[in-house]
Short mmCIF file of C-alpha atoms in Angstrom, two decimals:
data_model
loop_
_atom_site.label_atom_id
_atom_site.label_comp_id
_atom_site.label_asym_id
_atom_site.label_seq_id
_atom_site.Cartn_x
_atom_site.Cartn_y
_atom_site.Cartn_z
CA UNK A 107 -15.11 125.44 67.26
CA UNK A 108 -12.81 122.90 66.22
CA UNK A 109 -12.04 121.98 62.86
CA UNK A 110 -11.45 118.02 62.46
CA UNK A 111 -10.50 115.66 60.07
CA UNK A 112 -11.11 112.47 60.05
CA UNK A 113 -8.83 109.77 57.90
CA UNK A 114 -10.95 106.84 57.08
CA UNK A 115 -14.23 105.75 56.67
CA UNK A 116 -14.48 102.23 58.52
CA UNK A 117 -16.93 101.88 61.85
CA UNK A 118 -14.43 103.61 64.12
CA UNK A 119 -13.89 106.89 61.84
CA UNK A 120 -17.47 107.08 61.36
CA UNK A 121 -18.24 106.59 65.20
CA UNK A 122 -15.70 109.05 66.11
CA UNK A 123 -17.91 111.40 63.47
CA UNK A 124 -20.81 110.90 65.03
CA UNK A 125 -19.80 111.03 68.96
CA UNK A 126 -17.93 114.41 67.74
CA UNK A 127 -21.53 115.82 66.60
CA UNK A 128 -22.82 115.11 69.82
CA UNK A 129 -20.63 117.12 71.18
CA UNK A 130 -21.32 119.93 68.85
CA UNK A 131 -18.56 119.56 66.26
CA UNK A 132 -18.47 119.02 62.88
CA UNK A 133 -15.94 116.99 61.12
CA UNK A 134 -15.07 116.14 58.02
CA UNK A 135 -13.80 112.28 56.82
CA UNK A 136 -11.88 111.69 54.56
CA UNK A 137 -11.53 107.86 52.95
CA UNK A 138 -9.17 106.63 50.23
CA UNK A 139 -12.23 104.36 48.36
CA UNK A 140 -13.28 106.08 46.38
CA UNK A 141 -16.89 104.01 46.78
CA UNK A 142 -18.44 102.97 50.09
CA UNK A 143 -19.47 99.10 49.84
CA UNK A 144 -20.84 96.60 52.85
CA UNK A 145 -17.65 94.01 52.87
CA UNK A 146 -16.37 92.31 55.16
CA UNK A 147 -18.35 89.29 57.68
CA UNK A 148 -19.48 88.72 60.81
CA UNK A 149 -18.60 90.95 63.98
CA UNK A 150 -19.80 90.46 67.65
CA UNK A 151 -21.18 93.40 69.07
CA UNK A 152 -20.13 92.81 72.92
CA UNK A 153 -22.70 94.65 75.58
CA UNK A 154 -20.21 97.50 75.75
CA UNK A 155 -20.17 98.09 72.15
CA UNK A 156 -24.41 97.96 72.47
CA UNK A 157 -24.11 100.55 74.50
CA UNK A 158 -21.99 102.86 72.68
CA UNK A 159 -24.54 102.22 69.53
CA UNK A 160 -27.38 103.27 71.87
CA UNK A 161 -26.12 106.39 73.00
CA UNK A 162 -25.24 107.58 69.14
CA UNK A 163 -29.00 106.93 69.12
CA UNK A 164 -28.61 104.18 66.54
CA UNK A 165 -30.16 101.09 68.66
CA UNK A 166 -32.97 100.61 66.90
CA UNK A 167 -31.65 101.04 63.62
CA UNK A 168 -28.77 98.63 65.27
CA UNK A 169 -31.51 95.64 66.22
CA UNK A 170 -32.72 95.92 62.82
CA UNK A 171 -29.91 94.74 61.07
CA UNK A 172 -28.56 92.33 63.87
CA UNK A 173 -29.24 89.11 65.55
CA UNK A 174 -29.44 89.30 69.45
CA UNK A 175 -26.85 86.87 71.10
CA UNK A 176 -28.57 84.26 73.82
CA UNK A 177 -25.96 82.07 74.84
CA UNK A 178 -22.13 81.23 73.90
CA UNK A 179 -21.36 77.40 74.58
CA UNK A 180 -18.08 76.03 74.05
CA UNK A 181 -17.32 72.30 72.59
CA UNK A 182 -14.69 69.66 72.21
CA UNK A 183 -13.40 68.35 68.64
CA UNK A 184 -15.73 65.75 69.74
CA UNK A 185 -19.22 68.01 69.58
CA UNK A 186 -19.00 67.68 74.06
CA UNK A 187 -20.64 70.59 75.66
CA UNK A 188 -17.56 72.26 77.71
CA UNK A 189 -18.84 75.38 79.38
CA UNK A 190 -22.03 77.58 78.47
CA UNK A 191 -22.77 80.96 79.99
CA UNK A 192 -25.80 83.48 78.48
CA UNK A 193 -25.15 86.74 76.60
CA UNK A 194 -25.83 90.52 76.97
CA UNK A 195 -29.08 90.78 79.07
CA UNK A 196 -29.94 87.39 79.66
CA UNK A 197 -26.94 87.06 82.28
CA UNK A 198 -27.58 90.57 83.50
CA UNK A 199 -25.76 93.31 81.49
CA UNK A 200 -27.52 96.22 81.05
CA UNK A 201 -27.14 96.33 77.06
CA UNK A 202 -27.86 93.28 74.69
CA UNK A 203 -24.90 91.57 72.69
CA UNK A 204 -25.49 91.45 68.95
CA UNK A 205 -23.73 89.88 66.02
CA UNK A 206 -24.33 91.65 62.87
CA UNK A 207 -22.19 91.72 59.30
CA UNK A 208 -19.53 94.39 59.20
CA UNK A 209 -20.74 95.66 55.96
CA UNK A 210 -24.52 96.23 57.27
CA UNK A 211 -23.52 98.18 60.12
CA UNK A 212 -20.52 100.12 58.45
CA UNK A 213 -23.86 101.03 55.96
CA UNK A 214 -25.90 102.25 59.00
CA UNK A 215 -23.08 104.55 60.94
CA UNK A 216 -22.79 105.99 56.90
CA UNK A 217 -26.28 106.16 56.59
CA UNK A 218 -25.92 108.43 60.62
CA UNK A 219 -23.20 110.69 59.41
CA UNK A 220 -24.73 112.02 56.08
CA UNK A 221 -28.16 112.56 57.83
CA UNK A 222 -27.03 114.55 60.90
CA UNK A 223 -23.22 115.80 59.07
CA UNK A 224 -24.64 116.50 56.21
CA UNK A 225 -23.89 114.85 52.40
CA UNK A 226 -20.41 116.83 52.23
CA UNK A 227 -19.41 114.94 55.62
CA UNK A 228 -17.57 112.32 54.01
CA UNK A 229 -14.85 112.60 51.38
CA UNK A 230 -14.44 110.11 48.96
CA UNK A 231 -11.75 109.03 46.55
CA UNK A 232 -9.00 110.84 49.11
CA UNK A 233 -5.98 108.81 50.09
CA UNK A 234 -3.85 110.36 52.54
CA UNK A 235 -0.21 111.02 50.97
CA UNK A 236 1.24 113.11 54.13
CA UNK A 237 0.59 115.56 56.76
CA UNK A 238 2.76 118.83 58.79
CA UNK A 239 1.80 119.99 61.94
CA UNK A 240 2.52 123.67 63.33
CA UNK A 241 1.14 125.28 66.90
CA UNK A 242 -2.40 126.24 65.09
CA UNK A 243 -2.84 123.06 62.64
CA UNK A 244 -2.29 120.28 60.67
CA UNK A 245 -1.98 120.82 56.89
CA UNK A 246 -2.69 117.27 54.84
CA UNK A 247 -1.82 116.21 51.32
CA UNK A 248 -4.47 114.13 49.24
CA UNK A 249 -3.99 112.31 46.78
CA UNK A 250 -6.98 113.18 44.51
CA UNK A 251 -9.81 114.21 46.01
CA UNK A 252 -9.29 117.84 47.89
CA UNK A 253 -5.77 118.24 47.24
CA UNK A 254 -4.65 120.51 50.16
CA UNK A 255 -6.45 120.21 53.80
CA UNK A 256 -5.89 122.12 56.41
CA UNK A 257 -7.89 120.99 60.23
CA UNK A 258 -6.82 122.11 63.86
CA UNK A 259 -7.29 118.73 64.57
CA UNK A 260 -6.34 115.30 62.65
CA UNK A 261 -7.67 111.44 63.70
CA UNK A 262 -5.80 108.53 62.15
CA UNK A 263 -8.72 105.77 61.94
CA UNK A 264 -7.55 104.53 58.67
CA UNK A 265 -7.10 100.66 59.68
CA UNK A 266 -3.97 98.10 60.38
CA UNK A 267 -2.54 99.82 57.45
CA UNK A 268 -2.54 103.11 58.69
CA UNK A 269 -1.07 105.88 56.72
CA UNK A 270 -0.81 108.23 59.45
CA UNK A 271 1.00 105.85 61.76
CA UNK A 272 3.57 105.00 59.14
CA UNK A 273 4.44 109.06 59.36
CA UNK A 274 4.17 109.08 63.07
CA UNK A 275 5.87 106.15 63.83
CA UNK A 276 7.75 104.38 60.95
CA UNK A 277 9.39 101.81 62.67
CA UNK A 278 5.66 100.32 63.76
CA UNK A 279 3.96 99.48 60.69
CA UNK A 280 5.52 96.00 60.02
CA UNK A 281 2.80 93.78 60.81
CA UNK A 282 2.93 91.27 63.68
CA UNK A 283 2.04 87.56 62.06
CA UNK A 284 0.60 84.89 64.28
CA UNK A 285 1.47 81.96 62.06
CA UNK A 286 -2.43 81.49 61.94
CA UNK A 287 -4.81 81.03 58.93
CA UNK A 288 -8.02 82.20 59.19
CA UNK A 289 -11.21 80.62 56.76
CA UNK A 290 -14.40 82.87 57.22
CA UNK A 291 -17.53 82.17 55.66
CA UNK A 292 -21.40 82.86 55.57
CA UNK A 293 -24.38 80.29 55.03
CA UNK A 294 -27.91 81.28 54.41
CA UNK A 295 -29.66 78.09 56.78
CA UNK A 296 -32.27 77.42 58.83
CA UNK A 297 -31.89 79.29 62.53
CA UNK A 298 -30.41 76.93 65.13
CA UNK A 299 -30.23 76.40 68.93
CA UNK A 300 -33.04 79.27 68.97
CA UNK A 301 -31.47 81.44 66.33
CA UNK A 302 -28.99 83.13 68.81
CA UNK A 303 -26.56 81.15 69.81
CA UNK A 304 -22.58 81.72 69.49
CA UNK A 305 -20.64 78.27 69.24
CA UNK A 306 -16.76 77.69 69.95
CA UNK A 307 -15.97 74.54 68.69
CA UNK A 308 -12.80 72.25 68.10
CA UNK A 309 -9.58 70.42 69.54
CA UNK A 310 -7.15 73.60 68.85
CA UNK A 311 -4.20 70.86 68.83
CA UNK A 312 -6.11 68.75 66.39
CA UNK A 313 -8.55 70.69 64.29
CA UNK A 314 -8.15 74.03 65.06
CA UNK A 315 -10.74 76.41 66.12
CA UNK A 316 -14.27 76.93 64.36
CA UNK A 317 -16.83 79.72 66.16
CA UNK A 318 -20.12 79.64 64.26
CA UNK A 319 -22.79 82.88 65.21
CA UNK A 320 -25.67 84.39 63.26
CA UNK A 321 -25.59 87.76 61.83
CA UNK A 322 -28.72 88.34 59.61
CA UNK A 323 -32.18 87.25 60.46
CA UNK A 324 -34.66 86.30 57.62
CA UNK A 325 -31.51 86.64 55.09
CA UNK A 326 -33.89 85.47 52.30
CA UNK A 327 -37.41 86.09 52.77
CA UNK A 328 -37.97 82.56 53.69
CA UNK A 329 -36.58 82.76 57.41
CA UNK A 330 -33.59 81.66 56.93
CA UNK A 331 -30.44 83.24 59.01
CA UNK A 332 -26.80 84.64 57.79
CA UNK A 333 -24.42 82.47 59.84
CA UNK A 334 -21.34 83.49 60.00
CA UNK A 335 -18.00 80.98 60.39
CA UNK A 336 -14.87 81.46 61.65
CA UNK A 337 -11.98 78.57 61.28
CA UNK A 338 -8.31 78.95 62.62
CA UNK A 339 -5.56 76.70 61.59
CA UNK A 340 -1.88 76.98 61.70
CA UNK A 341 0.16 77.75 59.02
CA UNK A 342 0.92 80.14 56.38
CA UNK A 343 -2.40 81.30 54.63
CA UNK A 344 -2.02 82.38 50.94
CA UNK A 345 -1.81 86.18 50.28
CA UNK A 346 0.07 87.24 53.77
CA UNK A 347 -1.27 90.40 53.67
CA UNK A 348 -4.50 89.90 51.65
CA UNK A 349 -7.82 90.45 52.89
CA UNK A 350 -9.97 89.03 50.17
CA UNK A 351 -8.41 85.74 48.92
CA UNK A 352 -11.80 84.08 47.81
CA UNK A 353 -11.11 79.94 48.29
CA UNK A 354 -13.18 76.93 48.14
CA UNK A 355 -15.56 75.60 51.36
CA UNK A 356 -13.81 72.06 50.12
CA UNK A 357 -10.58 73.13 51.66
CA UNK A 358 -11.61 73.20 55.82
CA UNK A 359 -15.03 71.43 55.65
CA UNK A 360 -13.78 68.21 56.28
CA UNK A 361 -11.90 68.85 59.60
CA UNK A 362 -15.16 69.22 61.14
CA UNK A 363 -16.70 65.86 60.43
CA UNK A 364 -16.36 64.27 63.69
CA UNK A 365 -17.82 67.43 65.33
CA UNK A 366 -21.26 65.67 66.37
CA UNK A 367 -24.02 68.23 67.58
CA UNK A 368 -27.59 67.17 67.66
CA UNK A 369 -28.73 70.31 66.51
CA UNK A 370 -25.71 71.36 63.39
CA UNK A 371 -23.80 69.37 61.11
CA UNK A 372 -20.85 71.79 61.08
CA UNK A 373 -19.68 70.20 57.91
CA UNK A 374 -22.80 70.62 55.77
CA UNK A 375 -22.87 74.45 56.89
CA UNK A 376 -19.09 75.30 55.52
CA UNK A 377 -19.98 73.02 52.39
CA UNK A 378 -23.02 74.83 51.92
CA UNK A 379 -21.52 78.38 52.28
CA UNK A 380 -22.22 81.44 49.88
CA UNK A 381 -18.36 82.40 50.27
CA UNK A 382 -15.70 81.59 51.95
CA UNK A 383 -12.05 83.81 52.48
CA UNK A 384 -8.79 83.11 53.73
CA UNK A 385 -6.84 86.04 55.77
CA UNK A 386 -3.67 86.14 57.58
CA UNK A 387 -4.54 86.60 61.73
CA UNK A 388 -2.44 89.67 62.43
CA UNK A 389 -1.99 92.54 64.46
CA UNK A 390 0.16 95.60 65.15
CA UNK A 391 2.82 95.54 68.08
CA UNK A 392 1.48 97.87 70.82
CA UNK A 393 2.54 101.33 70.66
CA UNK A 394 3.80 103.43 73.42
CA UNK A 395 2.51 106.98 72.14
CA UNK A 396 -1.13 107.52 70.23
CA UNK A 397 -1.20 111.48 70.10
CA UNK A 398 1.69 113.04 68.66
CA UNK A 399 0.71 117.32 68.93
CA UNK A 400 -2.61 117.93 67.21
CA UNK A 401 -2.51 114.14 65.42
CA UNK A 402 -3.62 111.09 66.95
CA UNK A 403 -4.73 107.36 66.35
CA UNK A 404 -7.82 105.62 66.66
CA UNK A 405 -9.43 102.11 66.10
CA UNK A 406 -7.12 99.72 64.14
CA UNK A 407 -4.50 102.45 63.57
CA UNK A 408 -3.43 102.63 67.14
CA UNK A 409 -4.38 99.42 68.21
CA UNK A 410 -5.18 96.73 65.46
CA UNK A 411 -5.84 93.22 67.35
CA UNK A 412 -6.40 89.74 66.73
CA UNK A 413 -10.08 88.87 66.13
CA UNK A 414 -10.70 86.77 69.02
CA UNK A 415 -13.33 87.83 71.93
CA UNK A 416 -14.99 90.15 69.59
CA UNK A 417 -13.73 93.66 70.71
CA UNK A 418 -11.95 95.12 67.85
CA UNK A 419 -14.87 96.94 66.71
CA UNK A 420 -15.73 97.53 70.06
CA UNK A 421 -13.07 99.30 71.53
CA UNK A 422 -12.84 101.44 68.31
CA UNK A 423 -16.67 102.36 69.59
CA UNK A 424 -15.28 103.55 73.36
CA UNK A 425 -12.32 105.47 71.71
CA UNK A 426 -14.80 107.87 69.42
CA UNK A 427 -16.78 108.39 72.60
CA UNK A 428 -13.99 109.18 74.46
CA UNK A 429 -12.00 111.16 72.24
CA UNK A 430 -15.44 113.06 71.82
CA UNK A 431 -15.85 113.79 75.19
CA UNK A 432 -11.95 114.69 75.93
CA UNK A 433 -11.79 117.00 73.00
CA UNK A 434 -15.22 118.99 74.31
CA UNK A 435 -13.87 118.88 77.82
CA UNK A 436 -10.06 120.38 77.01
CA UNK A 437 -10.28 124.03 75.44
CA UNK A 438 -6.53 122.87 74.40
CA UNK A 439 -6.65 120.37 72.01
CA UNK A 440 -3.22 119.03 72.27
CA UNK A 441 -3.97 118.33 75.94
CA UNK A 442 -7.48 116.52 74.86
CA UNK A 443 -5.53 113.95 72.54
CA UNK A 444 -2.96 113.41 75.57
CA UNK A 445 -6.07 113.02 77.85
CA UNK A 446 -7.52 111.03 75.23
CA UNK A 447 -4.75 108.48 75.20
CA UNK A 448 -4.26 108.86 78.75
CA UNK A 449 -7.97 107.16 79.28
CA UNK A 450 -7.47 104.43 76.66
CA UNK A 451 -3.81 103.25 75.66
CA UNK A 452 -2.78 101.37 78.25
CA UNK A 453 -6.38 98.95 78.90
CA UNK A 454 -6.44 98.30 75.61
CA UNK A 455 -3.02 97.39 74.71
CA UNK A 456 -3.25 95.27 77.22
CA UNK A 457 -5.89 93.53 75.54
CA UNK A 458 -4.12 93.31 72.45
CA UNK A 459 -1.07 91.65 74.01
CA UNK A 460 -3.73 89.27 75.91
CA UNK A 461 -5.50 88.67 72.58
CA UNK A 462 -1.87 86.78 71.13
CA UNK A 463 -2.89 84.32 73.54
CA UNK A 464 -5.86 82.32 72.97
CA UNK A 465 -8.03 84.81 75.42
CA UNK A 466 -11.84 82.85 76.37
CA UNK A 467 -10.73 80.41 73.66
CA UNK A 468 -7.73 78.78 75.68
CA UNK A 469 -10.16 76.76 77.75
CA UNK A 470 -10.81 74.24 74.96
CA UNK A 471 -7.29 73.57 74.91
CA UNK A 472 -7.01 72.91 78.35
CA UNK A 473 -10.00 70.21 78.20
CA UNK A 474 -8.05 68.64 75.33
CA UNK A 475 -4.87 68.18 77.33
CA UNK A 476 -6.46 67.19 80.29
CA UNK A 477 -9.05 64.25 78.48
CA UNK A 478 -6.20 63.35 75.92
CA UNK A 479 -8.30 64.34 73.06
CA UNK A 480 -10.77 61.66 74.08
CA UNK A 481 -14.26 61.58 74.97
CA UNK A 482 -15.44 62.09 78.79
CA UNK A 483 -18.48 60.95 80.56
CA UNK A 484 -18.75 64.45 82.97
CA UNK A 485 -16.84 68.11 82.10
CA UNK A 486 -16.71 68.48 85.87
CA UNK A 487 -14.10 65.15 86.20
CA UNK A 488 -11.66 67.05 83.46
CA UNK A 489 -11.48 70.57 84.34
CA UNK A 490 -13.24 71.94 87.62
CA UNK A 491 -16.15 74.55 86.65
CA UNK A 492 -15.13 76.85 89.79
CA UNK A 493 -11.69 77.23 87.39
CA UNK A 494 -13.35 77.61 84.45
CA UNK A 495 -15.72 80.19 85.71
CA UNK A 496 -12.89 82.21 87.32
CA UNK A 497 -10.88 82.15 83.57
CA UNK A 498 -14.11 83.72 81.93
CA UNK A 499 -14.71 86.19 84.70
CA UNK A 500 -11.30 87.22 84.28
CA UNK A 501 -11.52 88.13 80.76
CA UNK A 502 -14.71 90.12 80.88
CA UNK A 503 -12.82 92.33 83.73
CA UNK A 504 -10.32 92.53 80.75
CA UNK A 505 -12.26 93.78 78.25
CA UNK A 506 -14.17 96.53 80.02
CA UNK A 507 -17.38 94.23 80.66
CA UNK A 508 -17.03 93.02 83.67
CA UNK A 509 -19.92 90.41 84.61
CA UNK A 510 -22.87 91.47 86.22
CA UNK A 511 -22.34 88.23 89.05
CA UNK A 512 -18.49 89.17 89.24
CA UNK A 513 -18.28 90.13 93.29
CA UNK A 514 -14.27 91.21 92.66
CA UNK A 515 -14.13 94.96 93.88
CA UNK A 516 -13.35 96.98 91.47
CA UNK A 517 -9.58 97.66 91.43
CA UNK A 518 -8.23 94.39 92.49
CA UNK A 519 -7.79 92.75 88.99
CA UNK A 520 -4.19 92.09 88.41
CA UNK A 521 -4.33 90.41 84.57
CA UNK A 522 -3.31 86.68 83.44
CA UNK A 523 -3.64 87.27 80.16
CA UNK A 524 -0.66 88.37 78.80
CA UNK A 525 1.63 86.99 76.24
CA UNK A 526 3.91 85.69 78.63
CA UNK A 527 1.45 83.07 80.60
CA UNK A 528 -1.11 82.45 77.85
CA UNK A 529 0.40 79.88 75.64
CA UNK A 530 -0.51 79.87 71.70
CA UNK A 531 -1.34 75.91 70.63
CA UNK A 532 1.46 74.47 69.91
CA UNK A 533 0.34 72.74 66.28
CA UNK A 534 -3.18 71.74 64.50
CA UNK A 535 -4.44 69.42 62.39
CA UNK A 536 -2.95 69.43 58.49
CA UNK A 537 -5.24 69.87 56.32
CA UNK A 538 -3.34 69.78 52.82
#
C-alpha cells in the first residue's frame, strides 16, 4: 500500500483524502496553519460537484449546511429580466446544485477525514520548505511540524500559492492579474425569490457585475438566510495579492441603486452586510505538465481559475476522485499521476483559459451593447433567445455538465470560449 502525502488542507486536499480512503489508502495531510478555521464566502456547488459530495457519502451532511439552488436569472443594470433557466434537478440533472460558505463545508470534509483517517490524518502547523524525489520516494522538508517526511507518493493541493509548483515549475508562479476588483460580502436577510435563487446582475460596461446567492438557511434562528455577494469592477483593488482586505459596504453599494427588482433592493443588502472584502481576480497561466515522477498538482495548485461559473471548487472535487481511482488502478504510481493528468489537464485548462473571458456572464454585455444601455420593452427584440440558449448550452458542455435537454452528440463540441473570441469588458463604472 501506498504511502501519500498530502500538502494542504483546503476542500481539494481534503477530498483527495477522502476519495484515497475509498480506495483503501491512507494518507496523511499536511497544512502550513497551524489552526483550521471556516473563512472564506460563498461557493456554488455545480451538479457535478453534488455528485462528487454524494459519493464521499457526505450528501446529507452536505444539504445540511447548504441552500439548494432553484433558478439562476440574469438582469440588466436596469433590474430587466434577461434570461432565466432552473438549477440542478429542477432542469433535469441528476444531482442538486447547492451554494454553501467555503468555511462550513471546508469544516465538514475536516470533520470526514478525522472520523474515517483517524485524528493523526491531518498535520498541522507544517509548511512545506522543499522536497527530492528518487525511484522509491519523495523525501519532504517541514518547516516545524514533522521535520523530515518521507511518502512514495506526494500531492501538491496547497492553493494559487503553491509551494510545490514553485519547485516544480519556477517560472509559473507569477500570478496572472485580470485588472479586476472583486467586493464580496454576506447579509443575514429575509429569504428572497423562494430562498434559492442565484442572481447575475449589472451593465458590465457601466456598473460592473454583482451575482447575489444564498448560502446558509436560518443563519440566525429567526429564518433569516446568509446571502452571499459578489461585485466586479475594473481597476486595481488594494492589497494585489491580499485575500482578506476588510473594506466598507459604503464603497460599491451605491452603483447598484438604479438596479430595480420587485423582490431586492440590491443596495440595502450590500449596506446592510456583516462584512465585506476586497480581492484581486487572479489566476495561474495554464501549465503544460501536472505530474513530475512521484509529485503532482491538484486543485488551485495546478489549475487556479477565475471565480466565475462556480467550478473552482468543483473541479478540485473530480481531480481527488480521479487521482483516487488512477492511483488504485496503476500498480506503478508514476504511471497513475501521468494517467491522472492525462484524464484532467487538458478539459480543465481549457476552462481556465475560457474563464479570462466573461464565460455565462458575457451575455449581459451583449444585451447592453445591443439596447445601448437603455431600457427595452421585450428581451426577444435585443438578443434572440435561440442565441442565448445555444451560449449557455455551450458552457455547461464546457464545464463537464452538460444539460440534461442538450441533443449535441457527445463528441462534437468544438469550444468558443477561449481567450481569443471571448472579449473581457472593455471599462466599468468609477466608483472613486
Amino acid at each position: 500500500m501506498l504511502d501519500i502525502a498530502i500538502i494542504g488542507a483546503g476542500p481539494g486536499g481534503l477530498a483527495t483524502a477522502l476519495r484515497l480512503h475509498q480506495q483503501g489508502f491512507n494518507p496523511k495531510i499536511y497544512e502550513a496553519a497551524p489552526e483550521l478555521k471556516p473563512l472564506g464566502v460563498g461557493i456554488d456547488i455545480k451538479v457535478y460537484g453534488t455528485k462528487e459530495v454524494t459519493e464521499m457519502g457526505l450528501l446529507e451532511e452536505f444539504q445540511k449546511i447548504s441552500v439548494e439552488a432553484l433558478d439562476s436569472v440574469f438582469y440588466t443594470g436596469h433590474g430587466q429580466e434577461i434570461f432565466a433557466e432552473n438549477c440542478g434537478k429542477h432542469i433535469g440533472y441528476d444531482h442538486e446544485q447547492r451554494f454553501v460558505h467555503r468555511g462550513t463545508f471546508q469544516m465538514m470534509l475536516r470533520d470526514a477525514v478525522l472520523e474515517r483517517l483517524g485524528s493523526d490524518a491531518i498535520t498541522l502547523g507544517a509548511r512545506l520548505q522543499g522536497f527530492e524525489q528518487d525511484d522509491s520516494g519523495v523525501t519532504m522538508q517541514f518547516e516545524g511540524g514533522p521535520g523530515t517526511v518521507r511518502a512514495d507518493v506526494m500531492i501538491g493541493v496547497d492553493g494559487i500559492h503553491s509551494a510545490v509548483r514553485k519547485q516544480l515549475v519556477p517560472d509559473s508562479t507569477r500570478t496572472h492579474y485580470s485588472g479586476v476588483a472583486m467586493w464580496r460580502g454576506v447579509t443575514v436577510m429575509p429569504p428572497f425569490a423562494g430562498g434559492g435563487r442565484i442572481l447575475h446582475i449589472g451593465d458590465p460596461i457601466r456598473q460592473g457585475s454583482l451575482i447575489v446567492y444564498p448560502i446558509a438557511n436560518d443563519e440566525d434562528g429567526q429564518g433569516n438566510q446568509l446571502v452571499n455577494w459578489v461585485c466586479e469592477q475594473q481597476g486595481k483593488p488594494k492589497g494585489l495579492e491580499d485575500w482578506n482586505v476588510r473594506v466598507q459596504p459604503d464603497e460599491i453599494s451605491h452603483v447598484f441603486d438604479e438596479v430595480k427588482l420587485d423582490f431586492l433592493n440590491v443596495g440595502e443588502m450590500i449596506r446592510n452586510a456583516c462584512e465585506v472584502y476586497i480581492y484581486p481576480l487572479i489566476d495561474n497561466d495554464p501549465l503544460e505538465q501536472w505530474s513530475f515522477g512521484r509529485v503532482t498538482l491538484l486543485g488551485d495548485a495546478a489549475h487556479a481559475m477565475y471565480p466565475r461559473g462556480g467550478n473552482g471548487v468543483c473541479q478540485a472535487l473530480v481531480d481527488a476522485r480521479v487521482i483516487a481511482e488512477k492511483l488504485a488502478e496503476i500498480p506503478d504510481p508514476v504511471a497513475a499521476l501521468q494517467a491522472y493528468e492525462g484524464a484532467r489537464r487538458e478539459m480543465v485548462n481549457r476552462l481556465v483559459i475560457a474563464n479570462r473571458g466573461e464565460g455565462p456572464e458575457v451575455i449581459r454585455r451583449l444585451v447592453e451593447e445591443k439596447s445601448n444601455g437603455q431600457p427595452f420593452d421585450h428581451i426577444d427584440n435585443v438578443i434572440p433567445r435561440a442565441e442565448v440558449e445555444a451560449l449557455f448550452m455551450e458552457y455547461h458542455r464546457m464545464a463537464g455538465m452538460k444539460r440534461p435537454d442538450d441533443a449535441q452528440k457527445d463528441g462534437a463540441f468544438k469550444p468558443v470560449f477561449t481567450e481569443a473570441t471571448m472579449r473581457k469588458t472593455a471599462a466599468a463604472a468609477d466608483i472613486r
